CSV table of C-alpha atoms in Angstrom, one decimal:
chain,number,residue,atom,x,y,z
S,1,UNK,CA,-4.2,1.9,93.1
S,2,UNK,CA,-5.6,-1.6,92.9
S,3,UNK,CA,-3.6,-4.2,95.0
S,4,UNK,CA,-2.0,-6.9,92.8
S,5,UNK,CA,-4.0,-9.7,94.4
S,6,UNK,CA,-7.3,-7.9,93.4
S,7,UNK,CA,-6.4,-7.3,89.8
S,8,UNK,CA,-9.0,-9.0,87.6
S,9,UNK,CA,-8.8,-10.2,84.0
S,10,UNK,CA,-11.2,-7.5,82.9
S,11,UNK,CA,-9.0,-4.7,84.5
S,12,UNK,CA,-6.0,-6.2,82.8
S,13,UNK,CA,-7.7,-6.2,79.4
S,14,UNK,CA,-8.9,-2.6,80.0
S,15,UNK,CA,-5.5,-1.4,80.8
S,16,UNK,CA,-4.1,-3.3,77.7
S,17,UNK,CA,-6.7,-1.6,75.5
S,18,UNK,CA,-5.9,1.8,76.9
S,19,UNK,CA,-2.2,1.2,76.5
S,20,UNK,CA,-2.8,0.1,72.8
S,21,UNK,CA,-4.8,3.3,72.2
S,22,UNK,CA,-2.2,5.5,73.8
S,23,UNK,CA,0.7,3.9,72.0
S,24,UNK,CA,-1.0,4.1,68.6
S,25,UNK,CA,-2.0,7.7,69.2
S,26,UNK,CA,1.5,8.8,70.2
S,27,UNK,CA,3.1,6.8,67.3
S,28,UNK,CA,0.7,8.4,64.8
S,29,UNK,CA,0.9,11.9,66.2
S,30,UNK,CA,4.6,12.3,67.1
S,31,UNK,CA,6.8,9.3,66.5
S,32,UNK,CA,6.1,8.3,62.9
S,33,UNK,CA,6.1,11.9,61.6
S,34,UNK,CA,9.4,12.7,63.3
S,35,UNK,CA,11.0,9.5,62.1
S,36,UNK,CA,9.7,10.1,58.6
S,37,UNK,CA,11.2,13.6,58.5
S,38,UNK,CA,14.5,12.6,60.1
S,39,UNK,CA,14.8,9.6,57.8
S,40,UNK,CA,14.3,11.8,54.7
S,41,UNK,CA,16.8,14.4,56.0
S,42,UNK,CA,19.4,11.7,56.7
S,43,UNK,CA,18.9,10.3,53.2
S,44,UNK,CA,19.4,13.7,51.7
S,45,UNK,CA,22.5,14.4,53.8
S,46,UNK,CA,24.0,10.9,53.3
S,47,UNK,CA,24.1,10.3,57.0
S,48,UNK,CA,21.6,8.1,58.9
S,49,UNK,CA,20.0,10.0,61.8
S,50,UNK,CA,18.7,8.4,65.0
S,51,UNK,CA,15.1,7.4,65.1
S,52,UNK,CA,12.6,7.7,67.9
S,53,UNK,CA,11.6,4.4,69.6
S,54,UNK,CA,9.6,5.6,72.6
S,55,UNK,CA,6.6,3.3,72.0
S,56,UNK,CA,6.0,0.1,70.1
S,57,UNK,CA,2.8,-0.8,68.4
S,58,UNK,CA,2.7,-4.5,68.0
S,59,UNK,CA,0.2,-6.3,65.7
S,60,UNK,CA,-3.2,-6.5,67.4
S,61,UNK,CA,-4.4,-10.0,68.2
S,62,UNK,CA,-8.0,-9.3,69.4
S,63,UNK,CA,-10.8,-7.2,68.1
S,64,UNK,CA,-10.7,-4.8,71.0
S,65,UNK,CA,-7.0,-4.2,70.4
S,66,UNK,CA,-7.6,-3.7,66.7
S,67,UNK,CA,-10.2,-1.1,67.5
S,68,UNK,CA,-8.0,0.6,70.1
S,69,UNK,CA,-5.1,0.9,67.7
S,70,UNK,CA,-7.4,2.2,64.9
S,71,UNK,CA,-8.9,4.8,67.2
S,72,UNK,CA,-5.6,5.8,68.6
S,73,UNK,CA,-4.1,6.1,65.1
S,74,UNK,CA,-7.1,8.2,64.0
S,75,UNK,CA,-6.7,10.6,66.9
S,76,UNK,CA,-3.0,10.9,66.5
S,77,UNK,CA,-3.2,11.5,62.8
S,78,UNK,CA,-5.0,14.7,63.4
S,79,UNK,CA,-1.7,16.3,64.5
S,80,UNK,CA,0.3,15.9,61.3
S,81,UNK,CA,-2.8,16.4,59.2
S,82,UNK,CA,-3.7,19.8,60.7
S,83,UNK,CA,0.0,20.9,60.7
S,84,UNK,CA,0.5,19.9,57.1
S,85,UNK,CA,-2.8,21.4,56.0
S,86,UNK,CA,-2.0,24.7,57.7
S,87,UNK,CA,1.3,24.9,55.7
S,88,UNK,CA,-0.6,24.2,52.4
S,89,UNK,CA,-3.2,26.8,53.2
S,90,UNK,CA,-0.6,29.3,54.2
S,91,UNK,CA,1.4,28.7,51.0
S,92,UNK,CA,-1.5,28.9,48.6
S,93,UNK,CA,-4.0,31.0,50.5
S,94,UNK,CA,-7.1,32.2,48.6
S,95,UNK,CA,-5.8,30.6,45.4
S,96,UNK,CA,-7.2,27.3,46.5
S,97,UNK,CA,-10.8,28.5,46.4
S,98,UNK,CA,-13.7,26.9,48.1
S,99,UNK,CA,-15.2,24.8,45.3
S,100,UNK,CA,-14.7,21.1,44.7
S,101,UNK,CA,-11.5,21.7,42.7
S,102,UNK,CA,-10.0,23.8,45.5
S,103,UNK,CA,-10.8,21.3,48.3
S,104,UNK,CA,-9.5,18.4,46.1
S,105,UNK,CA,-6.3,20.2,45.5
S,106,UNK,CA,-5.9,21.1,49.2
S,107,UNK,CA,-6.4,17.5,50.2
S,108,UNK,CA,-4.1,16.2,47.5
S,109,UNK,CA,-1.3,18.5,48.4
S,110,UNK,CA,-1.7,17.7,52.1
S,111,UNK,CA,-1.7,14.0,51.6
S,112,UNK,CA,1.3,14.2,49.2
S,113,UNK,CA,3.3,16.0,51.8
S,114,UNK,CA,2.3,13.6,54.6
S,115,UNK,CA,3.1,10.5,52.5
S,116,UNK,CA,6.4,11.6,51.0
S,117,UNK,CA,7.8,13.6,53.9
S,118,UNK,CA,6.3,12.3,57.2
S,119,UNK,CA,5.8,8.6,56.5
S,120,UNK,CA,8.9,6.6,57.2
S,121,UNK,CA,10.1,3.7,55.0
S,122,UNK,CA,10.3,0.3,56.6
S,123,UNK,CA,13.5,-1.6,56.5
S,124,UNK,CA,14.2,-3.4,53.3
S,125,UNK,CA,11.9,-1.3,51.1
S,126,UNK,CA,13.2,0.8,48.2
S,127,UNK,CA,13.4,4.3,49.6
S,128,UNK,CA,12.4,6.7,46.9
S,129,UNK,CA,9.9,4.3,45.3
S,130,UNK,CA,8.2,3.7,48.6
S,131,UNK,CA,8.1,7.4,49.4
S,132,UNK,CA,6.5,8.2,46.1
S,133,UNK,CA,4.0,5.3,46.6
S,134,UNK,CA,3.1,6.7,50.0
S,135,UNK,CA,2.7,10.2,48.7
S,136,UNK,CA,0.4,9.1,45.8
S,137,UNK,CA,-1.7,7.0,48.1
S,138,UNK,CA,-2.2,9.7,50.7
S,139,UNK,CA,-2.7,12.4,48.0
S,140,UNK,CA,-5.6,10.4,46.4
S,141,UNK,CA,-7.0,9.5,49.8
S,142,UNK,CA,-7.2,13.0,51.3
S,143,UNK,CA,-8.3,14.5,48.1
S,144,UNK,CA,-11.3,12.1,48.0
S,145,UNK,CA,-11.9,12.7,51.7
S,146,UNK,CA,-12.2,16.4,51.1
S,147,UNK,CA,-14.5,16.1,48.1
S,148,UNK,CA,-16.8,13.6,49.7
S,149,UNK,CA,-16.8,15.7,52.9
S,150,UNK,CA,-17.9,18.8,51.0
S,151,UNK,CA,-20.6,16.8,49.2
S,152,UNK,CA,-22.0,15.1,52.3
S,153,UNK,CA,-21.7,18.3,54.3
S,154,UNK,CA,-23.8,20.2,51.8
S,155,UNK,CA,-26.8,17.9,52.3
S,156,UNK,CA,-29.8,19.4,54.1
S,157,UNK,CA,-29.6,16.7,56.9
S,158,UNK,CA,-26.1,17.9,57.9
S,159,UNK,CA,-26.6,21.6,57.4
S,160,UNK,CA,-25.8,24.0,60.2
S,161,UNK,CA,-25.7,27.7,61.0
S,162,UNK,CA,-24.1,29.9,63.6
S,163,UNK,CA,-27.2,29.5,65.7
S,164,UNK,CA,-27.1,25.7,65.7
S,165,UNK,CA,-26.3,24.3,69.2
S,166,UNK,CA,-22.8,23.1,69.9
S,167,UNK,CA,-23.7,19.5,70.5
S,168,UNK,CA,-25.8,19.4,67.4
S,169,UNK,CA,-23.0,20.9,65.3
S,170,UNK,CA,-20.5,18.3,66.6
S,171,UNK,CA,-22.9,15.4,66.1
S,172,UNK,CA,-23.6,16.4,62.5
S,173,UNK,CA,-19.9,16.9,61.8
S,174,UNK,CA,-19.1,13.5,63.2
S,175,UNK,CA,-21.8,11.8,61.1
S,176,UNK,CA,-20.9,13.6,57.9
S,177,UNK,CA,-17.2,13.0,58.5
S,178,UNK,CA,-17.7,9.3,59.2
S,179,UNK,CA,-19.7,8.8,56.0
S,180,UNK,CA,-17.0,10.7,54.0
S,181,UNK,CA,-14.3,8.5,55.5
S,182,UNK,CA,-15.7,5.3,54.1
S,183,UNK,CA,-14.9,5.9,50.4
S,184,UNK,CA,-11.6,7.5,51.4
S,185,UNK,CA,-10.6,4.3,53.4
S,186,UNK,CA,-11.5,2.1,50.4
S,187,UNK,CA,-9.4,4.3,48.1
S,188,UNK,CA,-6.5,4.2,50.6
S,189,UNK,CA,-6.5,0.4,50.8
S,190,UNK,CA,-6.6,0.0,47.0
S,191,UNK,CA,-4.1,2.7,46.3
S,192,UNK,CA,-1.6,1.5,48.9
S,193,UNK,CA,-1.8,-2.0,47.7
S,194,UNK,CA,-1.5,-1.2,44.0
S,195,UNK,CA,1.3,1.5,44.3
S,196,UNK,CA,3.3,-1.0,46.5
S,197,UNK,CA,3.1,-3.6,43.8
S,198,UNK,CA,0.7,-6.0,45.5
S,199,UNK,CA,-2.3,-5.6,43.2
S,200,UNK,CA,-5.9,-5.2,44.5
S,201,UNK,CA,-6.2,-5.0,48.3
S,202,UNK,CA,-7.6,-7.9,50.3
S,203,UNK,CA,-11.0,-7.6,52.0
S,204,UNK,CA,-9.4,-7.4,55.4
S,205,UNK,CA,-7.2,-4.5,54.2
S,206,UNK,CA,-10.3,-2.7,52.7
S,207,UNK,CA,-12.5,-3.1,55.8
S,208,UNK,CA,-9.7,-2.2,58.1
S,209,UNK,CA,-8.8,1.0,56.2
S,210,UNK,CA,-12.5,1.9,55.8
S,211,UNK,CA,-13.0,1.6,59.6
S,212,UNK,CA,-9.9,3.6,60.3
S,213,UNK,CA,-10.8,6.5,58.0
S,214,UNK,CA,-14.4,6.5,59.2
S,215,UNK,CA,-13.0,7.1,62.7
S,216,UNK,CA,-10.6,9.7,61.4
S,217,UNK,CA,-13.3,11.4,59.3
S,218,UNK,CA,-15.7,11.5,62.2
S,219,UNK,CA,-13.1,13.1,64.5
S,220,UNK,CA,-12.2,15.6,61.7
S,221,UNK,CA,-15.9,16.4,61.2
S,222,UNK,CA,-16.5,16.8,64.9
S,223,UNK,CA,-13.7,19.3,65.2
S,224,UNK,CA,-15.0,21.1,62.2
S,225,UNK,CA,-18.5,21.2,63.6
S,226,UNK,CA,-17.2,22.6,66.9
S,227,UNK,CA,-15.4,25.4,65.1
S,228,UNK,CA,-18.3,26.1,62.7
S,229,UNK,CA,-19.8,29.0,64.6
S,230,UNK,CA,-16.5,30.9,64.7
S,231,UNK,CA,-16.2,30.3,60.9
S,232,UNK,CA,-19.7,31.6,60.2
S,233,UNK,CA,-19.1,34.7,62.3
S,234,UNK,CA,-15.8,35.3,60.6
S,235,UNK,CA,-17.3,34.9,57.1
S,236,UNK,CA,-20.1,37.3,58.0
S,237,UNK,CA,-17.6,39.9,59.2
S,238,UNK,CA,-15.5,39.6,56.0
S,239,UNK,CA,-18.7,39.9,53.9
S,240,UNK,CA,-19.8,43.0,55.8
S,241,UNK,CA,-16.4,44.7,55.5
S,242,UNK,CA,-16.2,43.9,51.8
S,243,UNK,CA,-19.5,45.6,51.0
S,244,UNK,CA,-19.1,49.0,49.3
S,245,UNK,CA,-21.1,51.6,51.3
S,246,UNK,CA,-24.0,53.0,49.4
S,247,UNK,CA,-23.5,56.6,48.3
S,248,UNK,CA,-25.4,59.2,50.4
S,249,UNK,CA,-28.5,60.5,48.7
S,250,UNK,CA,-28.3,64.1,47.8
S,251,UNK,CA,-31.4,66.0,48.8
S,252,UNK,CA,-32.3,68.7,46.4
S,253,UNK,CA,-34.7,71.5,47.2
S,254,UNK,CA,-37.9,71.3,45.2
S,255,UNK,CA,-38.1,73.7,42.3
S,256,UNK,CA,-40.7,76.4,42.6
S,257,UNK,CA,-44.0,75.8,40.7
S,258,UNK,CA,-44.1,78.1,37.8
S,259,UNK,CA,-47.2,78.6,35.8
S,260,UNK,CA,-47.0,77.3,32.3
S,261,UNK,CA,-48.8,80.4,31.0
S,262,UNK,CA,-48.3,84.1,31.8
S,263,UNK,CA,-50.7,85.6,34.2
S,264,UNK,CA,-52.7,88.6,33.0
S,265,UNK,CA,-54.8,91.0,35.1
S,266,UNK,CA,-58.0,92.5,33.6
S,267,UNK,CA,-59.3,95.6,35.4
S,268,UNK,CA,-56.9,95.4,38.3
S,269,UNK,CA,-58.0,98.9,39.5
S,270,UNK,CA,-61.7,97.9,39.7
S,271,UNK,CA,-62.9,100.5,37.1
S,272,UNK,CA,-66.7,101.0,36.7
S,273,UNK,CA,-68.7,99.9,33.7
S,274,UNK,CA,-71.1,102.1,31.6
S,275,UNK,CA,-73.9,101.5,34.1
S,276,UNK,CA,-71.9,103.0,36.9
S,277,UNK,CA,-71.2,99.6,38.6
S,278,UNK,CA,-67.8,98.6,39.5
S,279,UNK,CA,-66.5,95.9,37.2
S,280,UNK,CA,-64.8,93.0,39.1
S,281,UNK,CA,-61.1,92.5,38.6
S,282,UNK,CA,-60.4,89.2,36.8
S,283,UNK,CA,-57.1,87.5,36.2
S,284,UNK,CA,-56.5,85.1,33.3
S,285,UNK,CA,-53.9,82.3,33.2
S,286,UNK,CA,-53.9,80.7,29.8
S,287,UNK,CA,-57.5,79.7,29.2
S,288,UNK,CA,-58.5,79.9,32.9
S,289,UNK,CA,-60.1,83.0,34.4
S,290,UNK,CA,-59.9,83.8,38.1
S,291,UNK,CA,-61.3,86.6,40.2
S,292,UNK,CA,-58.9,88.3,42.6
S,293,UNK,CA,-60.1,86.3,45.5
S,294,UNK,CA,-59.8,83.0,43.6
S,295,UNK,CA,-56.3,83.8,42.4
S,296,UNK,CA,-55.2,84.6,45.9
S,297,UNK,CA,-56.3,81.2,47.0
S,298,UNK,CA,-54.5,79.5,44.1
S,299,UNK,CA,-51.3,81.4,44.9
S,300,UNK,CA,-51.6,80.4,48.6
S,301,UNK,CA,-52.0,76.8,47.6
S,302,UNK,CA,-49.1,76.9,45.3
S,303,UNK,CA,-46.9,78.5,48.0
S,304,UNK,CA,-47.9,75.9,50.5
S,305,UNK,CA,-47.0,73.0,48.1
S,306,UNK,CA,-43.7,74.6,47.4
């Protein structure tokens, strides 16, 4: 531990930045989702429930604090995002599909649940109107994030296989996710401002949300890249088990070769002709004539082929 008299301005600033990051991450991952859920439950029950107030995330005053809070919020948002997405996938299963429509629907439902259920309403805002605005904003944002993520990930530059090294998969995932987060951040800034009745978003809101969602998309893509190998192997196993085995080939014995014409023997007993000489025995098969020796060779050849 550094003695108090040796604490420098840089170490104080570093500790402040780390504290800002940690507070923003905890608030985004735990505190805000729990407060959003308990606030909604209390509204439905007609009784206000206690809220968590373990950390406070004040408005950042410096660029480093802004970045620390954005990075912390992006890391923390992975927790409610993965949890809500798992519920959506568990509820709809294979009906979502893997096409652009399926990933858009998955992202839209995930964002709708996060905005309406897990995002608390600040004091003084109309409850149901604000909840609906948050739900529509997050639904459009995460739907676009999924669609652009699928499109960017399908590019050759970001392609990967089960044999791609881990660091390469993570790097490609981070790059593709960061690019996908830029339009999603722009959409979030505009949708949030419009649905809350403020008109188009300011440039500061747009750039801030684009930076925040670029960080979130990069983290999401990095996690996806790290898990890509297991998904590839799982998909290959499913494909192998779904294949119908080819029927076994039935081996049939060859049919014996049968002559097309009946075989006739002429002088099989070797009778003599009028000159006293023995007439050779001949065998005819159709228009072909064989001696006995020739016919034996033909029969042997046919038996061998059979």
